[in-house]
Amino acid sequence: KSDNSNLKWLVKELGSDCLTVPDQCGDTAVHLAAVHQPVDSLQFIFDQIGAEMLGLKNNEGKTPADIRWDAVRLIGRGGFGEVHEVRTDTGITCAAKTLRLPVQLGDELPSVSTRIHRAVESERNLCRLRHPNIVMFLDIAQPEPATVVVFMELLDGRSLERFIDNKPLDELTIRDFSEQICRALLYLHSRQPPVIHRDINCSNMIVRADNTRIKLIGFGLSIKLDQSVSHISASTPTPKGTLNFMAPELLGAGESASVQYRRESDIWAFGCSVFQMASGARPFANAKSMLEMAQLIDRRGAPALPDGRSAELRDFYSRCTAKDRRRRRSAQELLGHEFLSKNL
Ligand SMILES: Nc1ncnc2c1ncn2[C@@H]1O[C@H](COP(=O)(O)OP(=O)(O)OP(=O)(O)O)[C@@H](O)[C@H]1O
């Protein structure tokens, strides 16, 4: 309540100590008030417990004063929210992706909030990734029960999708970008435990403004976090991701099977990105459903590259997009392929 009557009642009944008791996420009344309440509530709490309130840490080690930021400009919108350029109160300029998860506010909210919190915690290892072809994740926060904000390095460039702009790229550029993405995949796939991207596609790759460097973004975070609430939001346990880039083994999983994203599904999706660079169009551009995709792949495999492409590129592409996932090449093997090493 904005008149603080709830807080006043709690303090009257339980004493001011109750303001410092953490909930399941480790958030105290001070953390919640810092995010949800007008500054009067913080003043009220300050009057009760003094400066101690500023040092209280939640499960993420965050005090109520941590991660305050102002949006500088809107960069773009995704399926679950938007990406802003932001400036934090510590003076850092970065990108912040806000994911609003589709949950019904109701009785189940505390348990949903805990599930989301766990999912956020399990993704925190992304902040340890350091690679020149992978966006640097800085922090992941959950300012509200069903809202997650991912802070990342701010990239200056445009997505590979926009870079391609429906026009095929020359083979030198395809080779250069493919090699960089393969290096990023090798780094991810050889970590212990392996990091699977789960949503490799040309909109999740940013080409730097000078056109020389390409970086992976995205990391299927929306997919993972959405799945953490899927029992509430009525989504099925079917795989989520970009339909045209979905590997055959994911399409065949069926509604009740548990979805296994593996290194090989990232490699297939990478092959689909090679197709888009070589042809200008997404593979399976007209497919409307997973079933349709599964049938097309079953009948004809991955779509053929347009005429005029070199034998090396064709072979490279076919090794990324073998129908049987066990016959697909690893990122390590792809890096040794002659398409990447040959002097074009
Ligand atoms: N770190 C970043 N720096 C600069 N621009 C970014 C960054 N991350 C994303 N963007 C841009 O922000 C826009 C929205 O990205 P977002 O990842 O939300 O889209 P999306 O892939 O559709 O999302 P989702 O998979 O969550 O539905 C895109 O134009 C993308 O290029």
Short mmCIF file of C-alpha atoms and ligand atoms in Angstrom, two decimals:
data_model
loop_
_atom_site.label_atom_id
_atom_site.label_comp_id
_atom_site.label_asym_id
_atom_site.label_seq_id
_atom_site.Cartn_x
_atom_site.Cartn_y
_atom_site.Cartn_z
CA LYS A 1 0.00 0.00 0.00
CA SER A 2 1.36 3.43 -0.89
CA ASP A 3 0.40 4.83 2.54
CA ASN A 4 2.62 2.14 4.12
CA SER A 5 -0.29 0.86 6.20
CA ASN A 6 0.81 -2.77 5.52
CA LEU A 7 4.34 -2.09 6.64
CA LYS A 8 3.08 -0.20 9.70
CA TRP A 9 0.78 -3.07 10.64
CA LEU A 10 3.60 -5.63 10.27
CA VAL A 11 5.98 -3.60 12.40
CA LYS A 12 3.27 -3.04 15.05
CA GLU A 13 2.43 -6.77 15.21
CA LEU A 14 5.88 -8.34 14.76
CA GLY A 15 8.39 -5.67 15.59
CA SER A 16 10.81 -4.00 13.20
CA ASP A 17 12.96 -7.14 12.89
CA CYS A 18 10.42 -8.60 10.48
CA LEU A 19 11.63 -6.09 7.86
CA THR A 20 14.96 -7.90 7.62
CA VAL A 21 13.59 -11.47 7.33
CA PRO A 22 14.26 -12.86 3.83
CA ASP A 23 11.67 -14.61 1.66
CA GLN A 24 12.45 -17.74 -0.46
CA CYS A 25 14.49 -15.64 -2.88
CA GLY A 26 16.40 -14.04 -0.05
CA ASP A 27 14.64 -10.72 -0.58
CA THR A 28 13.72 -8.73 2.51
CA ALA A 29 10.97 -6.11 2.76
CA VAL A 30 13.70 -3.60 1.99
CA HIS A 31 14.62 -5.29 -1.33
CA LEU A 32 10.96 -5.49 -2.33
CA ALA A 33 10.25 -1.91 -1.33
CA ALA A 34 13.29 -0.72 -3.30
CA VAL A 35 11.80 -2.21 -6.47
CA HIS A 36 8.04 -1.90 -6.00
CA GLN A 37 7.32 0.94 -3.56
CA PRO A 38 7.57 4.73 -3.59
CA VAL A 39 10.54 6.20 -1.78
CA ASP A 40 8.32 6.99 1.27
CA SER A 41 8.31 3.27 2.11
CA LEU A 42 12.11 3.17 2.12
CA GLN A 43 12.09 6.22 4.37
CA PHE A 44 9.64 4.45 6.72
CA ILE A 45 11.91 1.38 6.85
CA PHE A 46 14.95 3.57 7.38
CA ASP A 47 13.22 5.16 10.37
CA GLN A 48 12.62 1.68 11.80
CA ILE A 49 15.98 -0.02 11.28
CA GLY A 50 18.40 2.68 10.17
CA ALA A 51 21.33 2.25 7.80
CA GLU A 52 21.40 -1.53 8.36
CA MET A 53 18.84 -1.69 5.54
CA LEU A 54 21.43 -0.73 2.94
CA GLY A 55 23.70 -3.69 3.72
CA LEU A 56 21.10 -6.49 3.58
CA LYS A 57 21.99 -9.05 0.92
CA ASN A 58 19.59 -11.38 -0.91
CA ASN A 59 20.50 -14.85 -2.28
CA GLU A 60 22.34 -13.21 -5.17
CA GLY A 61 24.43 -11.16 -2.77
CA LYS A 62 22.61 -8.00 -3.89
CA THR A 63 21.82 -5.14 -1.56
CA PRO A 64 18.62 -3.12 -2.14
CA ALA A 65 20.74 -0.40 -3.75
CA ASP A 66 22.35 -2.65 -6.37
CA ILE A 67 21.61 -2.48 -10.10
CA ARG A 68 19.72 0.73 -10.53
CA TRP A 69 19.65 1.83 -14.12
CA ASP A 70 18.07 4.28 -16.52
CA ALA A 71 17.04 3.37 -20.04
CA VAL A 72 18.85 5.60 -22.54
CA ARG A 73 17.15 4.31 -25.71
CA LEU A 74 15.15 1.40 -27.02
CA ILE A 75 17.28 -0.85 -29.27
CA GLY A 76 14.66 -3.37 -30.31
CA ARG A 77 11.91 -5.76 -29.29
CA GLY A 78 12.02 -9.53 -28.95
CA GLY A 79 9.37 -12.14 -28.26
CA PHE A 80 9.28 -11.54 -24.48
CA GLY A 81 10.26 -7.92 -24.05
CA GLU A 82 12.66 -5.33 -25.25
CA VAL A 83 16.36 -4.52 -25.33
CA HIS A 84 17.45 -1.08 -24.14
CA GLU A 85 20.72 0.74 -24.00
CA VAL A 86 20.98 1.55 -20.29
CA ARG A 87 23.25 3.42 -17.92
CA THR A 88 23.64 1.95 -14.46
CA ASP A 89 24.07 4.05 -11.34
CA THR A 90 27.68 2.88 -11.29
CA GLY A 91 28.21 4.67 -14.60
CA ILE A 92 28.32 1.61 -16.88
CA THR A 93 26.66 1.82 -20.29
CA CYS A 94 25.40 -1.58 -21.42
CA ALA A 95 22.46 -3.37 -23.05
CA ALA A 96 19.61 -4.67 -20.87
CA LYS A 97 17.21 -7.27 -22.21
CA THR A 98 13.95 -7.42 -20.25
CA LEU A 99 12.08 -10.72 -20.39
CA ARG A 100 8.51 -10.65 -19.11
CA LEU A 101 7.43 -14.22 -18.59
CA PRO A 102 3.84 -15.16 -19.37
CA VAL A 103 2.50 -16.15 -15.97
CA GLN A 104 -0.87 -15.45 -14.44
CA LEU A 105 -0.58 -13.37 -11.29
CA GLY A 106 -2.36 -15.42 -8.67
CA ASP A 107 -1.99 -17.93 -5.88
CA GLU A 108 0.86 -19.72 -7.63
CA LEU A 109 3.04 -16.64 -7.95
CA PRO A 110 5.45 -17.40 -5.06
CA SER A 111 6.23 -20.85 -6.46
CA VAL A 112 6.52 -19.50 -10.02
CA SER A 113 8.80 -16.79 -8.75
CA THR A 114 10.99 -19.41 -7.06
CA ARG A 115 11.11 -21.51 -10.24
CA ILE A 116 12.13 -18.48 -12.28
CA HIS A 117 14.67 -17.59 -9.62
CA ARG A 118 16.19 -21.09 -9.86
CA ALA A 119 16.28 -20.87 -13.66
CA VAL A 120 18.00 -17.48 -13.41
CA GLU A 121 20.55 -18.92 -10.98
CA SER A 122 21.28 -21.86 -13.29
CA GLU A 123 21.96 -19.41 -16.15
CA ARG A 124 24.32 -17.29 -14.08
CA ASN A 125 27.32 -19.23 -15.47
CA LEU A 126 26.75 -17.29 -18.74
CA CYS A 127 28.35 -14.34 -16.93
CA ARG A 128 31.61 -16.29 -16.78
CA LEU A 129 31.85 -16.77 -20.57
CA ARG A 130 34.66 -14.77 -22.13
CA HIS A 131 35.17 -15.11 -25.88
CA PRO A 132 35.71 -12.55 -28.68
CA ASN A 133 32.76 -14.00 -30.64
CA ILE A 134 30.29 -14.17 -27.76
CA VAL A 135 28.49 -11.20 -26.23
CA MET A 136 29.73 -10.58 -22.68
CA PHE A 137 26.99 -11.19 -20.13
CA LEU A 138 27.41 -8.90 -17.14
CA ASP A 139 24.58 -9.79 -14.77
CA ILE A 140 21.13 -11.34 -14.61
CA ALA A 141 18.55 -9.85 -12.24
CA GLN A 142 14.96 -10.65 -11.30
CA PRO A 143 13.55 -7.27 -10.25
CA GLU A 144 9.97 -8.63 -10.16
CA PRO A 145 8.68 -12.20 -9.72
CA ALA A 146 8.07 -12.78 -13.44
CA THR A 147 10.52 -10.27 -14.92
CA VAL A 148 14.15 -11.04 -15.66
CA VAL A 149 16.67 -8.47 -16.87
CA VAL A 150 19.86 -9.61 -18.59
CA PHE A 151 22.69 -7.05 -18.66
CA MET A 152 25.15 -7.46 -21.51
CA GLU A 153 27.93 -5.69 -23.29
CA LEU A 154 26.40 -3.13 -25.68
CA LEU A 155 27.18 -4.15 -29.25
CA ASP A 156 27.52 -1.63 -32.02
CA GLY A 157 26.29 -3.27 -35.21
CA ARG A 158 23.34 -5.06 -36.76
CA SER A 159 22.12 -8.61 -36.78
CA LEU A 160 23.42 -11.01 -39.44
CA GLU A 161 19.79 -11.29 -40.61
CA ARG A 162 19.77 -7.57 -41.42
CA PHE A 163 23.32 -7.69 -42.77
CA ILE A 164 22.25 -10.41 -45.24
CA ASP A 165 19.07 -8.47 -46.09
CA ASN A 166 17.79 -11.24 -48.43
CA LYS A 167 20.94 -11.08 -50.58
CA PRO A 168 23.47 -13.93 -50.69
CA LEU A 169 26.91 -13.11 -49.28
CA ASP A 170 30.18 -13.70 -51.13
CA GLU A 171 32.08 -16.82 -50.17
CA LEU A 172 34.93 -14.98 -48.46
CA THR A 173 32.50 -13.34 -46.04
CA ILE A 174 30.67 -16.63 -45.46
CA ARG A 175 33.98 -18.27 -44.65
CA ASP A 176 35.04 -15.47 -42.31
CA PHE A 177 31.75 -15.39 -40.35
CA SER A 178 31.48 -19.21 -40.29
CA GLU A 179 34.93 -19.53 -38.81
CA GLN A 180 34.14 -17.00 -36.06
CA ILE A 181 30.88 -18.71 -35.15
CA CYS A 182 32.58 -22.12 -35.17
CA ARG A 183 35.17 -20.77 -32.74
CA ALA A 184 32.40 -19.52 -30.45
CA LEU A 185 30.64 -22.92 -30.67
CA LEU A 186 33.85 -24.79 -29.94
CA TYR A 187 34.37 -22.63 -26.85
CA LEU A 188 30.79 -23.21 -25.63
CA HIS A 189 30.62 -26.90 -26.46
CA SER A 190 33.92 -27.74 -24.83
CA ARG A 191 33.11 -26.17 -21.46
CA GLN A 192 32.42 -28.45 -18.52
CA PRO A 193 29.48 -28.93 -18.51
CA PRO A 194 28.98 -27.94 -22.18
CA VAL A 195 27.00 -24.77 -22.83
CA ILE A 196 24.37 -25.31 -25.53
CA HIS A 197 23.14 -22.14 -27.20
CA ARG A 198 19.68 -23.52 -28.13
CA ASP A 199 18.71 -20.65 -30.45
CA ILE A 200 21.42 -20.25 -33.08
CA ASN A 201 20.04 -18.25 -35.98
CA CYS A 202 21.01 -15.18 -37.99
CA SER A 203 19.13 -12.75 -35.72
CA ASN A 204 21.12 -14.01 -32.76
CA MET A 205 24.41 -13.01 -34.37
CA ILE A 206 25.53 -9.38 -34.38
CA VAL A 207 27.92 -8.13 -37.05
CA ARG A 208 30.04 -5.31 -35.66
CA ALA A 209 29.73 -1.94 -37.36
CA ASP A 210 33.11 -2.33 -39.14
CA ASN A 211 31.77 -5.66 -40.59
CA THR A 212 34.80 -7.64 -39.41
CA ARG A 213 33.66 -9.25 -36.15
CA ILE A 214 30.57 -11.33 -35.49
CA LYS A 215 29.22 -12.21 -32.03
CA LEU A 216 26.63 -14.63 -30.72
CA ILE A 217 23.83 -13.23 -28.56
CA GLY A 218 20.56 -14.73 -27.30
CA PHE A 219 21.52 -18.07 -25.77
CA GLY A 220 17.94 -19.37 -25.79
CA LEU A 221 17.47 -17.61 -22.48
CA SER A 222 13.88 -16.77 -23.30
CA ILE A 223 13.33 -20.45 -24.14
CA LYS A 224 14.88 -21.68 -20.89
CA LEU A 225 13.10 -19.14 -18.70
CA ASP A 226 9.78 -19.64 -20.45
CA GLN A 227 10.14 -23.39 -19.89
CA SER A 228 10.67 -22.74 -16.17
CA VAL A 229 7.07 -21.47 -16.00
CA SER A 230 5.59 -23.66 -18.73
CA HIS A 231 3.48 -25.76 -16.37
CA ILE A 232 1.62 -22.58 -15.45
CA SER A 233 1.55 -20.83 -18.80
CA ALA A 234 -0.04 -23.80 -20.55
CA SER A 235 2.87 -24.20 -22.98
CA THR A 236 3.58 -27.78 -23.97
CA PRO A 237 6.99 -29.34 -23.28
CA THR A 238 7.71 -29.20 -27.01
CA PRO A 239 10.98 -27.56 -28.02
CA LYS A 240 10.99 -23.83 -28.53
CA GLY A 241 13.27 -21.84 -30.74
CA THR A 242 13.35 -20.52 -34.24
CA LEU A 243 11.33 -22.99 -36.31
CA ASN A 244 13.40 -22.84 -39.52
CA PHE A 245 16.61 -23.57 -37.60
CA MET A 246 15.29 -26.44 -35.52
CA ALA A 247 17.21 -29.71 -35.80
CA PRO A 248 15.33 -32.86 -36.97
CA GLU A 249 15.86 -34.62 -33.62
CA LEU A 250 14.05 -31.75 -31.86
CA LEU A 251 11.19 -31.79 -34.33
CA GLY A 252 10.71 -35.49 -33.84
CA ALA A 253 10.60 -35.28 -30.07
CA GLY A 254 6.81 -35.30 -29.90
CA GLU A 255 4.66 -33.52 -27.37
CA SER A 256 5.33 -35.61 -24.32
CA ALA A 257 8.99 -36.38 -24.85
CA SER A 258 11.44 -34.34 -22.85
CA VAL A 259 13.33 -32.00 -25.11
CA GLN A 260 17.06 -32.59 -25.36
CA TYR A 261 19.01 -29.70 -26.77
CA ARG A 262 22.49 -30.96 -27.58
CA ARG A 263 25.66 -29.71 -29.18
CA GLU A 264 24.52 -31.29 -32.46
CA SER A 265 21.28 -29.25 -32.52
CA ASP A 266 23.42 -26.09 -32.33
CA ILE A 267 25.52 -27.42 -35.26
CA TRP A 268 22.40 -28.03 -37.39
CA ALA A 269 21.20 -24.49 -36.64
CA PHE A 270 24.64 -23.17 -37.54
CA GLY A 271 24.35 -25.06 -40.87
CA CYS A 272 21.00 -23.32 -41.42
CA SER A 273 22.75 -19.97 -40.87
CA VAL A 274 25.34 -20.98 -43.50
CA PHE A 275 22.41 -21.71 -45.84
CA GLN A 276 20.97 -18.24 -45.20
CA MET A 277 24.34 -16.58 -45.83
CA ALA A 278 24.74 -18.54 -49.08
CA SER A 279 21.20 -18.11 -50.41
CA GLY A 280 19.91 -14.91 -48.79
CA ALA A 281 16.82 -16.70 -47.43
CA ARG A 282 16.07 -18.72 -44.33
CA PRO A 283 15.90 -22.46 -44.92
CA PHE A 284 12.38 -23.95 -45.01
CA ALA A 285 11.08 -20.39 -45.44
CA ASN A 286 7.51 -21.57 -46.09
CA ALA A 287 7.23 -24.22 -43.38
CA LYS A 288 4.46 -23.35 -40.94
CA SER A 289 4.72 -26.05 -38.31
CA MET A 290 7.11 -28.48 -36.70
CA LEU A 291 5.27 -31.35 -38.35
CA GLU A 292 5.69 -29.80 -41.80
CA MET A 293 9.38 -29.20 -41.11
CA ALA A 294 9.87 -32.77 -39.89
CA GLN A 295 8.21 -34.15 -43.05
CA LEU A 296 10.27 -31.93 -45.36
CA ILE A 297 13.55 -32.94 -43.70
CA ASP A 298 12.52 -36.56 -43.69
CA ARG A 299 11.85 -36.50 -47.43
CA ARG A 300 14.62 -34.27 -48.72
CA GLY A 301 17.03 -33.48 -45.86
CA ALA A 302 18.41 -29.95 -45.57
CA PRO A 303 17.66 -27.70 -48.59
CA ALA A 304 20.27 -27.62 -51.35
CA LEU A 305 22.54 -24.60 -51.65
CA PRO A 306 22.00 -22.44 -54.77
CA ASP A 307 24.05 -23.11 -57.90
CA GLY A 308 27.44 -21.51 -58.23
CA ARG A 309 28.73 -22.26 -54.74
CA SER A 310 32.11 -23.97 -54.37
CA ALA A 311 32.45 -27.71 -53.73
CA GLU A 312 34.17 -26.92 -50.41
CA LEU A 313 31.25 -24.83 -49.16
CA ARG A 314 28.76 -27.51 -50.25
CA ASP A 315 30.69 -30.18 -48.39
CA PHE A 316 31.06 -27.97 -45.29
CA TYR A 317 27.30 -27.28 -45.30
CA SER A 318 26.43 -30.97 -45.73
CA ARG A 319 28.58 -31.86 -42.71
CA CYS A 320 26.73 -29.37 -40.51
CA THR A 321 23.31 -30.54 -41.67
CA ALA A 322 23.49 -34.35 -41.69
CA LYS A 323 20.00 -35.65 -40.87
CA ASP A 324 21.38 -38.12 -38.35
CA ARG A 325 22.79 -36.03 -35.52
CA ARG A 326 25.61 -38.51 -34.86
CA ARG A 327 26.94 -37.91 -38.37
CA ARG A 328 27.11 -34.16 -37.94
CA ARG A 329 30.62 -32.77 -37.42
CA SER A 330 31.66 -31.12 -34.18
CA ALA A 331 32.74 -27.48 -34.06
CA GLN A 332 36.33 -28.72 -33.67
CA GLU A 333 36.13 -30.86 -36.83
CA LEU A 334 34.41 -28.07 -38.76
CA LEU A 335 37.26 -25.72 -37.90
CA GLY A 336 39.64 -28.14 -39.62
CA HIS A 337 37.45 -28.36 -42.76
CA GLU A 338 39.05 -27.25 -46.01
CA PHE A 339 36.34 -24.63 -46.65
CA LEU A 340 37.72 -22.67 -43.68
CA SER A 341 41.38 -23.36 -44.39
CA LYS A 342 41.48 -23.12 -48.20
CA ASN A 343 42.80 -19.94 -49.83
CA LEU A 344 39.67 -18.82 -51.68
N1 LIG B 1 23.90 -6.81 -26.48
C1 LIG B 1 23.24 -6.18 -27.45
N2 LIG B 1 23.73 -5.04 -27.97
C2 LIG B 1 23.08 -4.40 -28.99
N3 LIG B 1 21.91 -4.83 -29.52
C3 LIG B 1 21.36 -5.95 -29.03
C4 LIG B 1 21.99 -6.70 -27.98
N4 LIG B 1 21.21 -7.78 -27.70
C5 LIG B 1 20.15 -7.71 -28.54
N5 LIG B 1 20.23 -6.63 -29.34
C6 LIG B 1 19.26 -6.22 -30.37
O1 LIG B 1 18.00 -6.00 -29.74
C7 LIG B 1 16.92 -6.44 -30.57
C8 LIG B 1 16.02 -7.41 -29.83
O2 LIG B 1 16.79 -8.52 -29.45
P1 LIG B 1 16.16 -9.79 -28.77
O3 LIG B 1 17.31 -10.71 -28.43
O4 LIG B 1 15.25 -9.39 -27.67
O5 LIG B 1 15.31 -10.38 -29.95
P2 LIG B 1 14.77 -11.86 -30.12
O6 LIG B 1 15.91 -12.76 -30.57
O7 LIG B 1 13.57 -11.79 -30.98
O8 LIG B 1 14.40 -12.22 -28.63
P3 LIG B 1 13.75 -13.55 -28.04
O9 LIG B 1 14.62 -14.68 -28.52
O10 LIG B 1 13.89 -13.28 -26.58
O11 LIG B 1 12.34 -13.58 -28.52
C9 LIG B 1 17.57 -7.04 -31.82
O12 LIG B 1 17.56 -6.06 -32.82
C10 LIG B 1 19.00 -7.32 -31.39
O13 LIG B 1 19.88 -7.23 -32.48
#
